[in-house]
Amino acid sequence: MELFFDDADMDGQLQRSVSAAYSGSADVGEVLAVAARITPGDYDSWWQEWSALAETSDRAAAAARQAGHTVSATKAFLRATEYWRQAWFFLRHDLDDERLQSGWRRHRASFRAATELWPHATTWLRVPFEGVHMEGYLVRPADDDVARPTVIAPCGYDSAAEAGWAATGYMALSRGWNFAVMEGPGQGGMLYEHRVPIRPDFEVPFAAMLDDLVGRPGVDPDRLALVGRSFGGYLAPRAAAFEPRIAALVCDPGQVEFTSRMATQMGDELTAKVLAGDPETDASLQDMLEGPRNTEYWGARMATHGQGTFAGMLRELHRFDITDIAGRITCPTLITEGEGDFASQSTQLRALLTGDVTLVHFDIASGAGGHCEGLGATLFEQATFDWLEDRLGHAP
């Protein structure tokens, strides 16, 4: 479903901000107004317009806070959080770009300012991991010791922890659940600050996250739900295959491996040469980075994987594969997919699971087609959280 831009990448991101309005993290009028000022395909224009709107929102938030208008200040800081995320989104191929570095830090600062004002009990998490710290948040409906079910949401391929609120967090809090999100390798500050690339064995950093989370006040250790959206649809089942403490799993969409996608796009022969590390093939594939769109699209993925070449990034993606371990997942699992979602391998994942599995398909006609259900956030929320409440019970 096209919303505004002919440029599919830009339109997909614009839809994310429109959906963020459900959580109070965007104003639809502001979002469409800034879109009208952007030159399609021009990433400098994208940065300029979104960063200007983010600055405006931050100033409005600070003024409202100074005047004692706490609710207005909270909402303005949340809008600034989303608008800063948008500002640096198409600058991620160069981790040293000052706009990326400043925009990401402003994104984090705006969200943290909001958490200091909103009524939810919020703990900033800092978990030691291999010489650095993974950062994130635990958000609870109230500052008490009442044991509540907790949704744990891994970041996606291009997300920082702060973006988790607009994607999933508000859904959990509205139903009395806790929400936890943390940046693993290759995500947010782990990549932009510490330069730690993403890794296929997500169960290792996830275990450290879970060890920190379990035992905190208000977290019911028997009702932990792992909800992976976008690239989290690979990370979440990967973690669940090794983690018996997870009581329910949601994958949106389900993802299993990435080599078959390479073969579909490049052919079996070229894929085999890439995986074998053929030097001539590696050199020829650098042409894939020509043009601003390809430089950013593929360059951002190369940066996430800590690779300097296109072929090196593909070889790293080849390592992300849960085909042989998905059968270890024993908890109830919900797999969702929007019609036409480019990332979906939901049917493939369903076939690998042997326990209590539910597959929900959202079609384009319902308004919830596309990646992570596109603009159909409420439809995803209803299906997902009704299923979670049926499996784990309601919050107290």
XYZ file of C-alpha atoms in Angstrom:
396
model
C 0.000 0.000 0.000
C 1.587 3.269 -1.120
C 0.943 6.174 1.228
C 2.797 9.161 -0.211
C 6.140 8.511 -1.927
C 6.786 6.653 -5.181
C 10.142 5.812 -3.563
C 9.345 2.508 -1.822
C 12.069 2.863 0.814
C 10.952 6.321 1.847
C 7.283 5.407 1.773
C 7.891 2.395 3.989
C 9.610 4.581 6.557
C 6.875 7.194 6.352
C 4.321 4.509 7.150
C 6.306 3.613 10.260
C 5.898 7.171 11.530
C 2.187 7.214 10.740
C 1.829 3.991 12.733
C 3.836 5.565 15.561
C 0.882 7.889 16.116
C -0.926 4.968 17.801
C 1.622 5.153 20.631
C 1.584 8.948 20.881
C 4.995 9.074 19.168
C 3.925 10.988 16.056
C 1.316 13.404 14.773
C -0.084 12.375 11.402
C -0.412 15.970 10.249
C 3.198 16.740 11.116
C 4.368 13.562 9.410
C 2.545 14.266 6.146
C 3.582 17.920 6.194
C 7.256 17.042 6.503
C 6.897 14.408 3.771
C 5.631 17.077 1.397
C 8.872 19.035 1.907
C 11.183 16.100 1.152
C 12.705 15.510 -2.265
C 12.026 11.839 -3.114
C 15.215 9.795 -3.168
C 17.286 12.640 -1.654
C 18.651 11.450 1.687
C 20.138 14.851 2.545
C 16.675 16.346 2.152
C 15.265 13.565 4.337
C 17.761 14.367 7.105
C 17.200 18.111 6.893
C 13.419 17.974 7.126
C 13.113 15.279 9.771
C 15.865 16.714 11.967
C 14.244 20.171 11.768
C 10.911 18.690 12.885
C 12.653 16.759 15.667
C 14.311 19.972 16.874
C 10.927 21.698 16.880
C 9.404 18.886 18.923
C 12.272 18.908 21.420
C 11.900 22.655 21.908
C 8.144 22.325 22.383
C 8.717 19.551 24.918
C 11.247 21.575 26.894
C 8.938 24.605 26.961
C 5.974 22.500 28.092
C 8.080 20.870 30.808
C 9.254 24.269 32.040
C 5.662 25.483 32.200
C 4.521 22.429 34.136
C 2.526 20.854 31.285
C 3.813 17.357 31.909
C 1.506 15.456 29.552
C 2.237 17.787 26.644
C 5.967 17.600 27.350
C 5.887 13.794 27.420
C 4.072 13.563 24.105
C 6.374 16.097 22.448
C 9.472 14.224 23.624
C 8.009 10.993 22.225
C 7.385 12.690 18.884
C 10.947 13.976 18.881
C 12.131 10.414 19.553
C 10.411 9.143 16.415
C 11.413 12.105 14.268
C 15.091 11.769 15.237
C 14.911 8.075 14.336
C 13.640 9.036 10.921
C 16.274 11.726 10.481
C 19.241 9.355 10.649
C 17.581 6.302 9.099
C 19.084 6.794 5.622
C 22.552 7.684 6.928
C 23.496 4.331 8.415
C 26.032 3.162 5.823
C 28.690 5.441 7.357
C 28.909 4.941 11.118
C 31.193 7.983 11.366
C 28.664 10.360 9.790
C 28.229 13.105 12.375
C 24.549 13.388 11.495
C 24.018 9.721 12.350
C 25.949 10.053 15.589
C 24.229 13.242 16.736
C 20.775 12.140 15.531
C 20.986 8.797 17.319
C 22.085 10.445 20.566
C 19.274 12.994 20.321
C 16.852 10.120 19.641
C 17.947 8.424 22.865
C 17.946 11.656 24.877
C 14.411 12.578 23.796
C 13.064 9.170 24.758
C 14.752 9.228 28.126
C 13.338 12.680 28.793
C 9.872 11.268 28.084
C 10.412 8.346 30.486
C 11.230 10.788 33.279
C 7.805 12.394 32.878
C 5.344 9.663 31.945
C 3.389 7.702 34.573
C 4.969 4.316 33.818
C 7.690 2.956 36.103
C 10.778 2.883 33.883
C 14.171 1.332 34.566
C 17.089 2.099 32.280
C 18.921 -1.193 31.756
C 22.687 -1.575 31.316
C 23.830 -5.160 30.992
C 27.572 -5.963 30.794
C 28.444 -8.033 27.751
C 31.904 -8.849 26.424
C 33.534 -5.634 27.588
C 30.707 -3.200 26.766
C 27.139 -2.625 27.943
C 23.891 -3.508 26.179
C 21.344 -0.817 26.982
C 17.574 -0.884 27.084
C 14.476 -0.362 29.187
C 12.028 -2.138 31.443
C 8.693 -0.288 31.519
C 5.998 -1.313 34.036
C 2.474 -0.006 34.565
C 3.217 0.869 38.210
C 6.148 1.118 40.592
C 5.199 -1.832 42.776
C 6.069 -5.480 43.310
C 2.950 -6.904 41.643
C 4.101 -9.754 39.413
C 3.014 -9.051 35.858
C 3.590 -10.794 32.532
C 6.374 -9.214 30.487
C 6.787 -8.760 26.749
C 10.441 -8.861 25.729
C 11.007 -7.359 22.276
C 14.388 -7.655 20.529
C 15.335 -4.736 18.318
C 15.150 -5.196 14.572
C 17.761 -4.887 11.849
C 17.671 -1.085 11.830
C 16.271 -0.206 15.259
C 17.496 1.230 18.523
C 15.904 0.264 21.836
C 14.008 3.539 22.046
C 12.047 2.714 18.889
C 10.583 -0.340 20.606
C 7.996 1.766 22.421
C 6.271 2.887 19.223
C 6.548 -0.577 17.650
C 5.269 -2.781 20.480
C 5.751 -1.305 23.944
C 2.596 0.782 24.150
C 0.537 -2.294 23.233
C 1.836 -4.172 26.272
C 1.388 -1.287 28.734
C -2.176 -0.621 27.598
C -3.059 -4.167 28.726
C -1.255 -3.973 32.054
C 1.800 -5.941 30.920
C 5.443 -4.987 31.397
C 7.582 -4.210 28.378
C 11.314 -4.823 28.060
C 13.611 -3.962 25.163
C 17.376 -4.076 24.852
C 19.959 -3.533 22.137
C 21.992 -6.572 21.191
C 25.052 -6.675 18.932
C 24.567 -4.722 15.714
C 21.717 -2.639 17.123
C 21.555 0.963 18.331
C 24.388 1.941 20.634
C 26.033 -1.470 20.384
C 26.729 -0.646 16.727
C 26.821 3.160 16.596
C 28.846 3.667 19.776
C 30.673 0.401 20.488
C 30.968 -0.841 16.871
C 29.873 -4.368 17.826
C 28.358 -6.033 14.720
C 25.309 -8.284 14.690
C 25.854 -12.010 15.287
C 23.795 -15.066 14.364
C 23.965 -16.693 17.830
C 21.555 -14.223 19.411
C 20.906 -16.688 22.220
C 24.223 -15.645 23.803
C 23.504 -11.922 24.359
C 19.842 -12.744 24.989
C 20.747 -14.988 27.923
C 22.613 -12.071 29.496
C 19.594 -9.829 28.957
C 17.228 -12.358 30.501
C 19.494 -12.998 33.481
C 19.338 -9.276 34.241
C 15.583 -9.047 33.763
C 14.442 -12.049 35.789
C 14.255 -11.204 39.474
C 13.545 -7.518 38.969
C 10.518 -6.201 40.887
C 7.204 -6.803 39.128
C 8.543 -9.299 36.571
C 6.727 -12.647 36.714
C 9.423 -15.189 35.748
C 6.782 -17.695 34.655
C 5.099 -15.345 32.166
C 7.815 -14.092 29.833
C 6.706 -13.562 26.231
C 9.302 -13.046 23.507
C 7.923 -10.915 20.654
C 10.203 -10.529 17.627
C 9.175 -8.119 14.891
C 10.890 -7.465 11.566
C 14.416 -8.978 11.879
C 13.341 -9.952 15.382
C 11.353 -12.639 13.563
C 14.706 -14.419 13.201
C 16.289 -13.330 16.493
C 13.350 -14.301 18.711
C 12.957 -17.931 17.581
C 16.736 -18.279 17.642
C 16.745 -17.262 21.316
C 13.655 -19.330 22.168
C 15.301 -22.470 20.803
C 17.877 -22.237 23.600
C 15.870 -20.570 26.371
C 13.404 -22.634 28.459
C 12.405 -19.580 30.512
C 10.375 -18.197 27.583
C 6.697 -19.098 28.052
C 5.372 -17.821 24.701
C 6.897 -16.738 21.384
C 5.618 -14.360 18.702
C 7.350 -13.992 15.315
C 6.266 -11.141 13.009
C 7.032 -12.403 10.432
C 8.681 -15.776 10.894
C 12.200 -15.961 9.433
C 14.436 -19.001 9.124
C 17.448 -18.388 6.854
C 18.716 -16.018 4.184
C 20.709 -18.138 1.749
C 17.635 -19.170 -0.248
C 16.811 -15.500 -0.818
C 20.322 -14.970 -2.151
C 19.888 -17.898 -4.520
C 16.524 -16.611 -5.709
C 17.958 -13.191 -6.525
C 21.424 -14.188 -7.758
C 21.073 -17.772 -8.971
C 22.630 -20.908 -7.504
C 25.935 -20.639 -9.386
C 26.710 -17.071 -8.310
C 25.590 -17.787 -4.762
C 27.978 -20.745 -4.591
C 30.877 -18.548 -5.746
C 30.038 -15.936 -3.123
C 29.920 -18.491 -0.329
C 33.215 -19.977 -1.539
C 34.855 -16.553 -1.319
C 35.775 -16.338 -5.011
C 37.893 -13.130 -5.359
C 36.673 -12.214 -8.846
C 33.055 -12.591 -7.770
C 33.682 -10.471 -4.674
C 35.190 -7.700 -6.776
C 32.371 -7.740 -9.330
C 29.681 -7.566 -6.660
C 31.029 -4.249 -5.394
C 29.153 -2.753 -8.357
C 25.998 -3.398 -6.322
C 26.916 -0.319 -4.271
C 26.694 2.106 -7.175
C 24.234 4.967 -6.774
C 23.034 6.724 -3.600
C 20.200 4.274 -2.946
C 22.394 1.180 -3.215
C 25.230 2.785 -1.264
C 22.867 3.378 1.643
C 20.653 0.293 1.398
C 23.443 -2.252 1.121
C 26.026 -0.162 2.940
C 23.856 -0.012 6.042
C 23.647 -3.798 6.029
C 27.393 -4.114 5.538
C 27.935 -1.833 8.529
C 25.503 -3.845 10.649
C 27.489 -7.009 9.892
C 30.863 -5.318 10.289
C 31.809 -6.065 6.683
C 33.589 -3.848 4.169
C 32.381 -5.656 1.053
C 29.025 -6.628 -0.366
C 30.063 -10.275 -0.701
C 31.369 -10.326 2.868
C 27.981 -9.186 4.074
C 26.276 -11.972 2.105
C 28.584 -14.556 3.641
C 27.714 -13.270 7.094
C 23.992 -13.470 6.301
C 24.526 -17.096 5.278
C 25.418 -17.834 8.922
C 21.977 -16.700 10.105
C 20.043 -19.954 9.909
C 17.772 -21.716 12.411
C 16.701 -24.584 10.152
C 18.388 -27.206 12.308
C 17.454 -25.768 15.710
C 13.899 -24.457 15.295
C 12.574 -27.851 16.374
C 13.948 -27.184 19.856
C 11.297 -24.520 20.457
C 8.797 -25.952 22.921
C 6.765 -22.934 24.034
C 3.459 -21.926 22.362
C 4.256 -19.916 19.242
C 2.298 -17.354 17.229
C 3.554 -16.566 13.727
C 2.077 -13.558 11.934
C 2.572 -12.181 8.456
C 1.187 -9.378 6.366
C 0.377 -10.228 2.766
C 3.321 -9.324 0.559
C 5.827 -9.002 3.417
C 9.199 -9.288 1.658
C 10.829 -10.779 4.773
C 8.280 -13.459 5.553
C 9.229 -17.122 5.811
C 6.321 -17.765 8.140
C 5.099 -20.905 6.406
C 8.646 -22.269 6.363
C 9.046 -21.633 10.093
C 5.647 -23.151 10.830
C 6.715 -26.385 9.138
C 9.760 -26.680 11.404
C 7.811 -26.398 14.665
C 6.085 -29.338 16.310
C 4.294 -27.862 19.321
C 1.426 -25.414 19.848
C 1.705 -23.157 16.797
C -0.738 -20.596 15.425
C -0.253 -18.891 12.058
C -2.187 -15.668 11.396
C -2.219 -14.082 7.942
C -3.257 -10.470 7.381
C -4.324 -9.609 3.841
C -3.959 -6.372 1.925
C -7.728 -5.950 1.756
C -7.856 -5.623 5.549
C -5.316 -2.787 5.492
C -2.681 -4.859 7.274
C -0.639 -6.113 4.335
C 3.084 -5.533 3.933
C 6.068 -5.718 6.237
C 5.023 -6.118 9.879
C 1.414 -5.429 8.839
C 2.229 -1.958 7.531
C -0.366 0.501 8.782
C -2.469 -2.215 10.429
C -0.948 -1.883 13.898
C -4.245 -2.250 15.742
C -5.077 -5.468 13.904
C -1.677 -6.908 14.789
C -2.081 -5.829 18.413
C -5.492 -7.447 18.780
C -4.426 -10.753 17.274
C -1.145 -10.890 19.164
C -2.156 -9.765 22.619
C -5.425 -11.677 22.644
C -3.373 -14.771 21.839
C -0.845 -13.929 24.563
C -3.604 -13.382 27.133
C -5.184 -16.697 26.152
C -1.843 -18.472 26.685
C -0.383 -16.614 29.683
C -3.396 -14.979 31.299
C -4.305 -11.350 31.843
C -2.260 -8.896 33.887
C -3.381 -8.487 37.532
